[in-house]
Structure formats: C-alpha cells, structure tokens
Amino acid sequence: MADLVLSHTTALEVMRRPYFPKHLATAEFCPTELPDAMPDASDLECAVASVSQLAGVEAPFHVLVGDPACRHRFSLVRPHVFQGTLPPGSLLRLAPGVRCASPALLVVQMAPFLTDHELLMLLCELLGSYAVDPGGETGVVGRFRPLLTPGALMAFLDALGPARGTAIVRAALPSAPVGAASPMEGKLYIRATSRFASGGYRLGEIALNDPVELERISAGVRELRVRKPDLLLLAPAGEPGAVMPFRGVAFDYHGAWHSRDPLQVKRDTDRANELLADGFKDYVFWKSNYDDLDCMDDLMAKVRRDLGLPPRKLSTERAARERAARAALWAELERIDGVHWSGFTAERA
C-alpha cells in the first residue's frame, strides 16, 4: 500500500471519531515527509480496512502529497500539494502506511476554503470540549479535553512559517470561542462579542465554561461548589465606592434535553439560584430566544444595564444598519453545521 496522508475534510471526519485523541501522542514523533505518489483505489481500500475510523468517511478522500505532478484528481481522491518542510507535530500515525494531519495543521489547511465565521466555528470545535456528530441525537459528543489549545496553535504557526493559511488563522484566533461545550455556545459567543457593525453586541471579554466558586444554597453548613456557566461576563470596574448592579452576567444555552430530564431541570434551577445569590445574574437562552432578533436585542440591552454599561443612543439610520447586520450574522451562523463547508460544497453535491 502506498503511503497515505489524510487531510482537510477527510482528516476532520477522522478527528471526530472516538479513538482519535489517543493518536495525538504520536504527533511529535511522526515523520513529516510527504509522499510523492498519488494513492489509487486499492490504497484507499487498504486504508479503510486497516483504520476503523475511516469507516463511513465520504469520498473524495483529501490527501497531502509533496509532488505537484500528483495534482491530478480522480473520483475518489482530491490531492493537495504542500512543498516545503512541515514542522514536528504536523502529522500523526493512524496505522502502518496511514497518517493524518494534526489538528493544528488541519486549521491551516482548511482556512483558505472557509468563510470567516466557518473558520471561527472550526476553531470553536477544536479548541472546545465537543465533536460534531451528525448522526447523533444531539448532533455533538463531548470530549474530555480539547484537541488543541490557543498556545499550541500559535506555536505551530510560528514553526510552520508563512505557509498558505497561517495569516488567516492568526487573524481569526483572537476572536475564536475557546472552551465551548457545543456549537450553540460558540455561536452565542460570536454574537455576543462581535463588533456592532458586524452584527454583534460587543459585550467585551467573555469566558466559556470557566469555573466559578459559589456557596451552596440550603446547605446546613457553609459549603462551596464549583459551577461552570456556559458564558460568563464580569462587570467592569466602576468608580471607587460605586455600587454595581451585579458582579457579572451568565448565559446558559439550554438544548431540548434540558427540559426532558426532571433532575436536569432541578440542577439548572439550583445553579441559577446560586449564581444570583452570589451576585451573578443568569440568563437562560432556548433556541426560540436565540432565533428571535427582537428578544435578543431586548435581552442584550438588559445585560448592558446589568453590567453597568451605558445605554446606546443611535441614529435611525445606524440602528437600521446594525439590525440588518445582526440578522445577517444570525443567518450566516445558522447555515454553518460543521459538515458542509462553502469551499467543499460542490465536490460532494
């Protein structure tokens, strides 16, 4: 079997399989030389037979090669040429003769094919604690830890140098949701933090799933517990002696499963009460709230009030322009499902 290096959307599908994280430890020791030969149908059959995580992966298979002469395609393979030196950690071994792009290299490879918000959502997944699972009941599965960290990604970009895609990723990383547990948390983060002109509410720095130590309500003795709101905003420092309405504001996105389990409903209520008792106002978002632009506008105006931020006074023209941008951002994020990417749509249509 010819040497096979999986890349782009094929590598992403493999990364979402349950046993992928165990291969990450091999990345620093995996050879980074790229094959000069184009794989054929028999090579792909052998790869699928030897790598269980390739079962069900859709064609065409995206692969990396080092020779421009291998640029030709056939129905099962789309080759991508990389000429240069890949730094250690670029590839990892799945099976004898089968390697895969690392999460850091994948982001660089995918970036030129994605819209700005698609790239943010790809980063959201790789820097978060979930994997997209199109066939699952909730559409995602949890991870114990992210596949990538911002620091590791920046170090990789420095090592890779000025390759295609690195500048795009550098520009996107400061705006990426880090630590999200679901795509909806990431999308809510993007809407809450983006500039007004880009359709966001520009609420400032927001933490995703950061631990907060709170006092448990109704405990016989004082007892502290750790809570992790989906999104947390701390109120800015006010004037000395000023009394702020709240220490901060929390956002919690509730999927349908939150209402199906009575025990989960109780947990959600306890968490909201504990946050409020400790000075954090907790806003709950259901999908119907998230989709309702008037509702979101009203809630975000109240969040600004709760954080002690001044109300915004806009001209009629600017208000209409920003509202149109908010509607456009909502529509763009709704389109992104983590499976269909704008730069690869035509080949699988």
XYZ file of C-alpha atoms in Angstrom, residues 30-34 64-66 81-91 99 105 108 155-164 166:
33
model
C 5.575 11.053 13.409
C 7.608 11.550 10.200
C 6.547 14.660 8.291
C 7.883 13.822 4.822
C 5.020 13.754 2.327
C -1.488 15.530 1.056
C 1.289 14.926 -1.455
C 4.659 16.570 -1.937
C 0.246 19.720 -2.698
C 2.498 21.046 0.055
C 6.052 21.901 -0.915
C 8.282 22.769 1.959
C 9.131 21.408 5.374
C 6.406 20.502 7.825
C 7.448 21.012 11.464
C 7.259 18.200 14.035
C 3.709 17.629 15.205
C 2.185 18.248 11.762
C 1.115 14.642 11.200
C -1.022 9.239 8.562
C -2.186 21.651 10.526
C -4.187 25.985 8.419
C 3.488 27.769 18.475
C 2.657 25.640 15.441
C 2.013 28.705 13.273
C 5.395 30.102 14.307
C 7.112 26.815 13.424
C 5.300 26.428 10.106
C 6.206 29.899 8.884
C 4.474 31.851 6.106
C 2.585 28.930 4.572
C -0.771 29.433 2.907
C -1.258 30.829 8.512
